[in-house]
Structures are given as structure tokens and as C-alpha cells.
Amino acid sequence: MTPVPRSFVVTYRDDGVLSRGMGLLVAGQLPPLPPALAGAFVTGVMLFLGVAGDDGPSVFAPAVALLLAGPGSSHAHDGRLDWLVPPILRVTEYGFITCVGFAWDVPKPLLFGLLGAMLFHHYDVVYRCRQHVYPPSWLASAGLGWEGRMLLVAMGALLDVVTPVFALAALYLTALFGWESLTCWLAAPTSGVEAADLGGHD
């Protein structure tokens, strides 16, 4: 079984390589909630200013969100309100991807497919933590992390290839998260008591 993470909240963040790398720079000294709020606010303002166009300010929102919220990834997230950070990151990520999808007339099945893959992954991670069946450490990196997925969509907008990017991302993430979840659950202990015991002994 994968070792128990030091904080469920940190696991729920779904940080990729870039976000975790920025967190190493501050060595856990930056409280995570204010930067996450700032990143969400700036992303919202940029989306309000316009998203339909490769020269619009919103295509740079993922980079701004990463610079603001990324450094907080190394914090223990043990503050009273730090549990709010993952939902804020989800709203930022889902909101940006949805706005880009609608603004660039991405076919609705592709948009819903990409959002569905991410929703499935985040629900799966939450349920695993409750059952002490923890996701492997490499999964968030392979899934690009919240910041990597936003940057990928933004790059598609800059290169005017939004629809192909949505299609490839939806296929890749659906296959990755679906395959990994299936294999993990098949290998997990069959009883909740056994799973809880293993989690308590890690």
C-alpha cells in the first residue's frame, strides 16, 4: 500500500511537478490559503477581461495562478481554514478550462469529457483517502497536476489548437485515471477493516 500522506488536504490539492517545485522554494513557510485565494481572484479577473483570443489576458491566468498558489504546496495545510484550498483550486481549474472551452467553441462532448476525467480523479482521490487506499505519489505528476492542465489548455489557446488539445487531454487523462484507479482498487484489501488496519500501521 502507498504510505499514508502527511495531510489529506495536501493530497486533495493535486499539485503537479511545477507547483510542488515552487513549494520547495519556500520550504513550507508560506500559508496556503491567501495565495490560493489570490490566484483564484486574478484568474477570475482575467477571464472577465476576455478569453476568446490568443492575445487575451486570460491565456496567462494559469501562469499567474501557479506563481501565486504554487508556493503554498509545501505547507502542512494544518490551519483552521486550510481545507478550503483544494476547493478553491478546483474552482480555479474547472472555471478556466470551462471558459476556454466555451469561448473557443470546443465541441461539448470533448469539454465534458475532459472535465469528467478530472472530476472522476478528484472524487476517486477523496474516496481513497477515506478508505485508506492512497493514490501513488506519481499519479499527480502523470496527471499533470491542476497547474499543468491549465497551462496545457492555455498553450492550446496561444497556438490556436484548443480543440485538439482538449481531445488529446481528455483521452489521455481518462485512460490514465481510469486504468490507475481500476488497478489500484483491484489490488486493495477487500474489507474496510483490513484497509483501515493497513493504513494505521503505515
Coordinates of N, CA and C in Angstrom, one line a residue:
M1 N 0.8 -1.2 0.0 CA 0.0 0.0 0.0 C 0.9 1.2 0.0
T2 N 0.4 2.3 -0.7 CA 1.1 3.6 -0.7 C 1.1 4.2 0.7
P3 N 2.3 4.7 1.2 CA 2.3 5.3 2.5 C 1.3 6.4 2.7
V4 N 0.8 6.5 4.0 CA -0.2 7.5 4.3 C 0.5 8.9 4.1
P5 N -0.2 9.8 3.4 CA 0.3 11.1 3.3 C 0.3 11.9 4.6
R6 N 1.1 12.9 4.7 CA 1.2 13.7 5.9 C -0.1 14.5 6.1
S7 N -0.8 14.8 5.1 CA -2.0 15.6 5.2 C -3.0 15.2 4.0
F8 N -4.2 14.9 4.4 CA -5.2 14.6 3.3 C -5.4 15.9 2.4
V9 N -5.3 17.0 3.1 CA -5.6 18.3 2.3 C -4.5 18.5 1.3
V10 N -3.3 18.2 1.6 CA -2.2 18.3 0.6 C -2.4 17.4 -0.5
T11 N -2.9 16.2 -0.3 CA -3.2 15.2 -1.3 C -4.3 15.7 -2.2
Y12 N -5.3 16.3 -1.6 CA -6.5 16.8 -2.3 C -6.1 17.9 -3.3
R13 N -5.0 18.6 -3.0 CA -4.6 19.7 -3.9 C -4.3 19.3 -5.3
D14 N -3.8 18.1 -5.4 CA -3.5 17.5 -6.8 C -2.4 18.4 -7.5
D15 N -1.4 18.7 -6.7 CA -0.3 19.5 -7.3 C 0.6 18.7 -8.3
G16 N 1.0 19.3 -9.4 CA 1.9 18.7 -10.3 C 3.3 19.0 -10.0
V17 N 4.2 18.7 -10.9 CA 5.6 18.9 -10.7 C 6.0 20.4 -10.5
L18 N 5.4 21.3 -11.3 CA 5.7 22.7 -11.2 C 5.3 23.3 -9.9
S19 N 4.1 23.0 -9.5 CA 3.6 23.5 -8.2 C 4.4 23.0 -7.0
R20 N 4.7 21.7 -7.0 CA 5.5 21.2 -5.9 C 6.9 21.8 -5.9
G21 N 7.4 22.0 -7.1 CA 8.8 22.6 -7.2 C 8.8 24.0 -6.6
M22 N 7.7 24.8 -6.9 CA 7.7 26.1 -6.3 C 7.5 26.1 -4.8
G23 N 6.8 25.0 -4.3 CA 6.7 24.9 -2.9 C 8.0 24.6 -2.2
L24 N 8.9 23.9 -2.9 CA 10.2 23.6 -2.3 C 11.0 24.9 -2.1
L25 N 10.7 25.9 -2.9 CA 11.5 27.2 -2.7 C 11.2 27.9 -1.4
V26 N 10.0 27.7 -0.9 CA 9.7 28.4 0.4 C 9.7 27.5 1.6
A27 N 9.9 26.2 1.3 CA 10.1 25.2 2.4 C 9.0 25.2 3.4
G28 N 7.8 25.3 2.9 CA 6.6 25.2 3.7 C 6.3 26.4 4.6
Q29 N 7.0 27.5 4.4 CA 6.8 28.7 5.3 C 5.7 29.6 4.8
L30 N 5.1 29.4 3.6 CA 4.0 30.2 3.1 C 2.7 29.6 3.4
P31 N 1.8 30.3 4.2 CA 0.4 29.8 4.4 C -0.3 29.6 3.0
P32 N -1.0 28.5 2.9 CA -1.5 28.2 1.5 C -2.8 28.9 1.1
L33 N -3.6 29.3 2.1 CA -4.9 29.9 1.8 C -4.9 31.2 1.1
P34 N -4.2 32.2 1.6 CA -4.1 33.5 0.9 C -3.6 33.5 -0.5
P35 N -2.5 32.7 -0.8 CA -2.1 32.6 -2.2 C -3.1 32.0 -3.1
A36 N -3.8 30.9 -2.6 CA -4.8 30.3 -3.4 C -6.0 31.2 -3.7
L37 N -6.4 32.0 -2.7 CA -7.5 33.0 -3.0 C -7.0 34.0 -4.0
A38 N -5.8 34.5 -3.8 CA -5.3 35.5 -4.8 C -5.2 34.9 -6.2
G39 N -4.8 33.7 -6.3 CA -4.7 33.1 -7.7 C -6.1 32.9 -8.3
A40 N -7.1 32.5 -7.5 CA -8.4 32.4 -8.0 C -9.0 33.7 -8.4
F41 N -8.7 34.7 -7.6 CA -9.3 36.1 -7.9 C -8.7 36.6 -9.2
V42 N -7.4 36.5 -9.3 CA -6.7 37.1 -10.5 C -7.2 36.3 -11.7
T43 N -7.3 35.0 -11.6 CA -7.8 34.2 -12.7 C -9.2 34.6 -13.1
G44 N -10.1 34.9 -12.1 CA -11.4 35.3 -12.4 C -11.4 36.7 -13.1
V45 N -10.6 37.6 -12.7 CA -10.5 38.9 -13.3 C -10.0 38.8 -14.8
M46 N -9.0 38.0 -15.0 CA -8.5 37.8 -16.4 C -9.6 37.1 -17.3
L47 N -10.3 36.2 -16.7 CA -11.4 35.6 -17.5 C -12.5 36.6 -17.8
F48 N -12.8 37.5 -16.9 CA -13.8 38.5 -17.1 C -13.3 39.5 -18.2
L49 N -12.0 39.7 -18.3 CA -11.5 40.7 -19.3 C -11.5 40.1 -20.7
G50 N -11.6 38.8 -20.8 CA -11.7 38.2 -22.1 C -10.9 36.9 -22.3
V51 N -11.5 35.9 -22.9 CA -10.8 34.7 -23.1 C -10.7 34.2 -24.5
A52 N -11.6 34.8 -25.4 CA -11.7 34.4 -26.8 C -10.6 35.1 -27.6
G53 N -9.5 34.5 -27.7 CA -8.4 35.1 -28.5 C -7.1 34.8 -27.9
D54 N -6.1 34.5 -28.8 CA -4.8 34.2 -28.3 C -4.0 35.3 -27.8
D55 N -4.5 36.5 -27.9 CA -3.9 37.7 -27.4 C -4.6 38.2 -26.1
G56 N -5.6 37.5 -25.7 CA -6.4 37.9 -24.5 C -5.6 37.6 -23.2
P57 N -5.8 38.5 -22.2 CA -5.0 38.3 -20.9 C -5.3 37.0 -20.2
S58 N -6.5 36.4 -20.5 CA -6.8 35.2 -19.7 C -5.9 34.0 -20.0
V59 N -5.2 34.0 -21.2 CA -4.4 32.8 -21.5 C -3.2 32.8 -20.6
F60 N -2.9 33.9 -19.9 CA -1.8 33.9 -19.0 C -2.2 33.6 -17.5
A61 N -3.5 33.4 -17.3 CA -4.1 33.1 -16.0 C -3.4 31.9 -15.3
P62 N -3.2 30.8 -16.1 CA -2.6 29.7 -15.4 C -1.2 30.0 -14.8
A63 N -0.4 30.7 -15.6 CA 0.9 31.1 -15.1 C 0.8 31.9 -13.8
V64 N -0.1 32.9 -13.8 CA -0.3 33.7 -12.6 C -0.8 32.9 -11.4
A65 N -1.8 32.0 -11.7 CA -2.3 31.1 -10.6 C -1.2 30.3 -10.1
L66 N -0.3 29.7 -10.9 CA 0.8 28.9 -10.5 C 1.8 29.7 -9.6
L67 N 2.1 30.9 -10.1 CA 3.1 31.7 -9.3 C 2.5 32.1 -7.9
L68 N 1.2 32.3 -7.9 CA 0.6 32.7 -6.6 C 0.3 31.5 -5.7
A69 N -0.3 30.5 -6.2 CA -0.8 29.3 -5.4 C 0.3 28.2 -5.2
G70 N 1.1 28.1 -6.2 CA 2.1 27.0 -6.2 C 3.0 27.0 -5.0
P71 N 3.6 28.1 -4.5 CA 4.5 28.1 -3.4 C 3.8 27.6 -2.1
G72 N 2.5 27.6 -2.0 CA 1.9 27.1 -0.8 C 1.8 25.6 -0.8
S73 N 2.2 24.9 -1.8 CA 2.0 23.5 -1.9 C 2.8 22.7 -0.8
S74 N 3.9 23.3 -0.3 CA 4.7 22.5 0.6 C 4.3 22.7 2.1
H75 N 3.3 23.6 2.3 CA 2.8 23.8 3.7 C 2.1 22.6 4.1
A76 N 2.0 22.4 5.4 CA 1.4 21.2 6.0 C -0.2 21.3 5.9
H77 N -0.7 22.5 5.6 CA -2.1 22.7 5.5 C -2.9 22.3 6.8
D78 N -2.3 22.7 7.9 CA -2.9 22.4 9.2 C -3.6 23.5 9.8
G79 N -3.8 24.6 9.1 CA -4.5 25.7 9.6 C -6.0 25.5 9.7
R80 N -6.7 26.3 10.4 CA -8.2 26.0 10.6 C -9.0 26.1 9.3
L81 N -8.6 26.9 8.4 CA -9.3 27.1 7.2 C -8.6 26.6 5.9
D82 N -7.5 25.9 6.2 CA -6.7 25.4 5.0 C -7.4 24.3 4.2
W83 N -8.4 23.8 4.8 CA -9.2 22.8 4.0 C -9.9 23.4 2.8
L84 N -10.0 24.8 2.8 CA -10.6 25.5 1.7 C -9.8 25.5 0.5
V85 N -8.5 25.3 0.6 CA -7.5 25.4 -0.5 C -7.9 24.5 -1.7
P86 N -8.1 23.2 -1.5 CA -8.4 22.3 -2.6 C -9.7 22.7 -3.4
P87 N -10.8 23.1 -2.7 CA -12.0 23.5 -3.4 C -11.7 24.8 -4.2
I88 N -10.9 25.7 -3.7 CA -10.5 26.9 -4.4 C -9.7 26.6 -5.7
L89 N -8.8 25.7 -5.6 CA -8.0 25.2 -6.7 C -8.9 24.6 -7.8
R90 N -9.9 23.8 -7.3 CA -10.8 23.1 -8.2 C -11.6 24.1 -9.0
V91 N -12.1 25.1 -8.3 CA -12.9 26.2 -8.9 C -12.1 26.9 -10.0
T92 N -10.8 27.2 -9.6 CA -9.9 27.9 -10.5 C -9.7 27.1 -11.8
E93 N -9.4 25.8 -11.6 CA -9.0 25.0 -12.7 C -10.3 24.7 -13.6
Y94 N -11.4 24.3 -13.0 CA -12.6 24.0 -13.7 C -13.1 25.2 -14.4
G95 N -13.1 26.3 -13.7 CA -13.6 27.6 -14.3 C -12.8 28.0 -15.5
F96 N -11.5 27.9 -15.4 CA -10.6 28.4 -16.5 C -10.8 27.5 -17.7
I97 N -10.8 26.1 -17.5 CA -11.0 25.2 -18.6 C -12.3 25.3 -19.3
T98 N -13.4 25.5 -18.4 CA -14.7 25.6 -19.0 C -14.9 26.9 -19.8
C99 N -14.3 28.0 -19.3 CA -14.4 29.3 -20.1 C -13.7 29.2 -21.4
V100 N -12.5 28.6 -21.4 CA -11.7 28.4 -22.6 C -12.5 27.5 -23.6
G101 N -13.1 26.5 -23.1 CA -13.9 25.6 -23.9 C -15.0 26.2 -24.6
F102 N -15.8 27.0 -23.9 CA -16.9 27.7 -24.4 C -16.5 28.8 -25.4
A103 N -15.5 29.6 -25.0 CA -15.0 30.7 -25.8 C -14.5 30.3 -27.1
W104 N -13.8 29.1 -27.2 CA -13.2 28.6 -28.4 C -14.1 27.6 -29.1
D105 N -15.3 27.5 -28.7 CA -16.3 26.6 -29.4 C -15.8 25.2 -29.4
V106 N -15.2 24.7 -28.4 CA -14.8 23.3 -28.3 C -16.1 22.5 -28.3
P107 N -16.1 21.4 -29.1 CA -17.3 20.5 -29.0 C -17.6 20.1 -27.6
K108 N -18.9 20.2 -27.3 CA -19.3 19.9 -25.9 C -18.9 18.5 -25.4
P109 N -19.0 17.4 -26.2 CA -18.5 16.1 -25.7 C -17.0 16.2 -25.3
L110 N -16.2 16.9 -26.0 CA -14.8 17.0 -25.6 C -14.6 17.8 -24.3
L111 N -15.4 18.9 -24.2 CA -15.3 19.7 -22.9 C -15.8 18.8 -21.7
F112 N -16.9 18.2 -21.9 CA -17.4 17.4 -20.8 C -16.6 16.2 -20.5
G113 N -15.9 15.6 -21.6 CA -15.0 14.5 -21.4 C -13.8 14.9 -20.6
L114 N -13.2 16.0 -20.8 CA -12.1 16.5 -20.1 C -12.4 16.8 -18.6
L115 N -13.5 17.6 -18.5 CA -14.0 17.9 -17.1 C -14.4 16.6 -16.3
G116 N -15.0 15.6 -17.0 CA -15.4 14.4 -16.4 C -14.2 13.6 -15.9
A117 N -13.1 13.6 -16.7 CA -11.9 12.8 -16.3 C -11.3 13.5 -15.0
M118 N -11.3 14.8 -15.0 CA -10.8 15.5 -13.8 C -11.7 15.3 -12.6
L119 N -13.0 15.4 -12.8 CA -13.9 15.2 -11.7 C -13.8 13.7 -11.1
F120 N -13.7 12.8 -12.0 CA -13.6 11.4 -11.6 C -12.3 11.2 -10.7
H121 N -11.2 11.8 -11.2 CA -9.9 11.7 -10.5 C -10.0 12.3 -9.1
H122 N -10.6 13.5 -9.0 CA -10.6 14.1 -7.7 C -11.6 13.5 -6.8
Y123 N -12.7 12.9 -7.3 CA -13.6 12.2 -6.4 C -12.9 10.9 -6.0
D124 N -12.2 10.2 -6.9 CA -11.5 9.0 -6.6 C -10.5 9.2 -5.5
V125 N -9.7 10.3 -5.5 CA -8.7 10.6 -4.5 C -9.4 10.8 -3.2
V126 N -10.4 11.5 -3.1 CA -11.1 11.8 -1.8 C -11.6 10.5 -1.2
Y127 N -12.3 9.6 -2.1 CA -12.8 8.4 -1.6 C -11.7 7.4 -1.1
R128 N -10.6 7.5 -1.8 CA -9.4 6.6 -1.4 C -8.9 7.0 -0.1
C129 N -8.8 8.3 0.2 CA -8.2 8.7 1.4 C -9.2 8.3 2.6
R130 N -10.5 8.3 2.3 CA -11.4 7.9 3.4 C -11.3 6.4 3.6
Q131 N -10.9 5.6 2.6 CA -10.8 4.2 2.8 C -9.4 3.7 3.1
H132 N -8.5 4.7 3.2 CA -7.0 4.4 3.4 C -6.4 3.6 2.3
V133 N -6.9 3.9 1.1 CA -6.3 3.3 -0.1 C -5.8 4.5 -0.9
Y134 N -4.5 4.8 -0.6 CA -4.0 6.1 -1.1 C -3.4 6.0 -2.5
P135 N -3.6 7.1 -3.3 CA -3.1 7.1 -4.6 C -1.5 7.2 -4.6
P136 N -0.9 6.6 -5.6 CA 0.6 6.6 -5.6 C 1.1 8.0 -5.9
S137 N 2.3 8.2 -5.4 CA 2.9 9.6 -5.5 C 3.1 10.1 -6.9
W138 N 3.2 9.1 -7.9 CA 3.5 9.6 -9.2 C 2.2 10.0 -10.0
L139 N 1.0 9.7 -9.4 CA -0.2 9.9 -10.2 C -0.5 11.4 -10.5
A140 N -0.2 12.2 -9.5 CA -0.5 13.6 -9.7 C 0.5 14.2 -10.8
S141 N 1.7 13.7 -10.8 CA 2.7 14.2 -11.8 C 2.3 13.7 -13.2
A142 N 1.9 12.4 -13.3 CA 1.5 11.9 -14.6 C 0.2 12.5 -15.1
G143 N -0.7 12.9 -14.1 CA -1.9 13.6 -14.5 C -1.7 15.1 -14.7
L144 N -0.5 15.6 -14.7 CA -0.1 17.0 -15.0 C -0.3 18.0 -13.8
G145 N -1.1 17.6 -12.8 CA -1.5 18.5 -11.7 C -2.4 19.5 -12.2
W146 N -3.0 20.2 -11.3 CA -4.0 21.3 -11.6 C -3.4 22.3 -12.5
E147 N -2.1 22.7 -12.1 CA -1.5 23.8 -12.9 C -1.0 23.3 -14.3
G148 N -0.6 22.1 -14.4 CA -0.2 21.6 -15.7 C -1.3 21.5 -16.7
R149 N -2.5 21.1 -16.2 CA -3.7 21.0 -17.1 C -4.1 22.4 -17.6
M150 N -4.1 23.4 -16.7 CA -4.4 24.7 -17.0 C -3.4 25.3 -18.0
L151 N -2.1 25.0 -17.8 CA -1.1 25.5 -18.7 C -1.2 24.9 -20.1
L152 N -1.6 23.6 -20.1 CA -1.7 22.9 -21.4 C -2.9 23.5 -22.2
V153 N -4.0 23.8 -21.6 CA -5.1 24.4 -22.3 C -4.7 25.8 -22.7
A154 N -4.0 26.6 -21.9 CA -3.6 27.9 -22.3 C -2.6 27.9 -23.5
M155 N -1.7 26.9 -23.5 CA -0.8 26.7 -24.6 C -1.6 26.4 -25.9
G156 N -2.7 25.6 -25.8 CA -3.5 25.3 -26.9 C -4.2 26.6 -27.4
A157 N -4.6 27.5 -26.5 CA -5.1 28.8 -27.0 C -4.1 29.7 -27.7
L158 N -2.9 29.7 -27.1 CA -1.9 30.5 -27.7 C -1.5 30.0 -29.1
L159 N -1.5 28.7 -29.3 CA -1.2 28.1 -30.6 C -2.4 27.9 -31.5
D160 N -3.6 28.3 -31.1 CA -4.8 28.1 -31.8 C -5.1 26.7 -32.2
V161 N -4.8 25.8 -31.2 CA -5.2 24.4 -31.4 C -5.9 23.9 -30.1
V162 N -6.9 24.6 -29.7 CA -7.6 24.3 -28.5 C -8.4 23.0 -28.6
T163 N -9.1 22.8 -29.7 CA -9.9 21.6 -29.8 C -9.0 20.3 -29.8
P164 N -7.9 20.3 -30.6 CA -7.1 19.1 -30.5 C -6.5 18.9 -29.1
V165 N -6.2 20.0 -28.4 CA -5.6 19.8 -27.1 C -6.7 19.2 -26.1
F166 N -7.9 19.7 -26.2 CA -9.0 19.1 -25.4 C -9.2 17.7 -25.7
A167 N -9.1 17.3 -27.0 CA -9.3 15.9 -27.4 C -8.2 15.0 -26.8
L168 N -7.0 15.4 -27.0 CA -5.9 14.6 -26.5 C -5.8 14.5 -25.0
A169 N -6.1 15.7 -24.3 CA -6.1 15.7 -22.9 C -7.2 14.8 -22.3
A170 N -8.4 14.9 -22.9 CA -9.5 14.1 -22.4 C -9.2 12.6 -22.6
L171 N -8.6 12.2 -23.7 CA -8.3 10.8 -23.9 C -7.2 10.3 -23.0
Y172 N -6.2 11.1 -22.9 CA -5.0 10.7 -22.0 C -5.4 10.6 -20.5
L173 N -6.1 11.6 -20.0 CA -6.5 11.7 -18.6 C -7.5 10.6 -18.3
T174 N -8.5 10.4 -19.2 CA -9.5 9.3 -19.0 C -8.8 7.9 -18.9
A175 N -7.9 7.7 -19.8 CA -7.2 6.4 -19.8 C -6.3 6.3 -18.6
L176 N -5.5 7.3 -18.2 CA -4.6 7.3 -17.1 C -5.4 7.1 -15.8
F177 N -6.3 8.0 -15.5 CA -7.1 7.9 -14.2 C -7.9 6.7 -14.1
G178 N -8.5 6.3 -15.2 CA -9.4 5.1 -15.2 C -8.6 3.8 -15.0
W179 N -7.5 3.7 -15.7 CA -6.6 2.5 -15.6 C -6.0 2.4 -14.2
E180 N -5.5 3.5 -13.7 CA -4.8 3.5 -12.4 C -5.8 3.2 -11.3
S181 N -7.0 3.8 -11.4 CA -8.0 3.6 -10.3 C -8.4 2.2 -10.3
L182 N -8.7 1.6 -11.5 CA -9.1 0.2 -11.6 C -8.1 -0.7 -11.0
T183 N -6.8 -0.6 -11.4 CA -5.8 -1.5 -10.9 C -5.6 -1.3 -9.5
C184 N -5.7 -0.1 -9.0 CA -5.4 0.1 -7.5 C -6.6 -0.5 -6.7
W185 N -7.8 -0.3 -7.1 CA -8.9 -0.9 -6.3 C -8.9 -2.4 -6.4
L186 N -8.5 -2.9 -7.5 CA -8.5 -4.4 -7.6 C -7.4 -5.0 -6.7
A187 N -6.3 -4.2 -6.4 CA -5.3 -4.7 -5.6 C -5.5 -4.3 -4.1
A188 N -6.5 -3.5 -3.8 CA -6.7 -3.1 -2.5 C -7.3 -4.2 -1.6
P189 N -7.2 -4.1 -0.3 CA -7.8 -5.1 0.6 C -9.3 -5.1 0.4
T190 N -9.9 -6.3 0.5 CA -11.3 -6.4 0.2 C -12.3 -6.0 1.3
S191 N -11.8 -5.8 2.5 CA -12.6 -5.3 3.6 C -12.2 -4.0 4.1
G192 N -13.1 -3.1 4.5 CA -12.8 -1.8 5.0 C -11.9 -1.9 6.3
V193 N -12.2 -3.0 7.1 CA -11.4 -3.1 8.4 C -10.0 -3.4 8.0
E194 N -9.8 -4.3 7.1 CA -8.4 -4.6 6.7 C -7.7 -3.4 6.1
A195 N -8.4 -2.6 5.3 CA -7.7 -1.4 4.7 C -7.4 -0.4 5.8
A196 N -8.3 -0.2 6.8 CA -8.0 0.7 7.9 C -6.9 0.2 8.7
D197 N -6.8 -1.1 8.9 CA -5.6 -1.6 9.7 C -4.3 -1.3 9.0
L198 N -4.3 -1.5 7.7 CA -3.1 -1.3 7.0 C -2.7 0.2 7.0
G199 N -3.7 1.1 6.9 CA -3.4 2.5 6.9 C -2.9 2.9 8.3
G200 N -3.4 2.3 9.4 CA -2.9 2.6 10.7 C -1.6 2.1 11.0
H201 N -1.1 1.1 10.3 CA 0.2 0.5 10.5 C 1.3 1.2 9.7
D202 N 0.9 2.0 8.7 CA 2.0 2.6 7.8 C 2.8 3.7 8.6

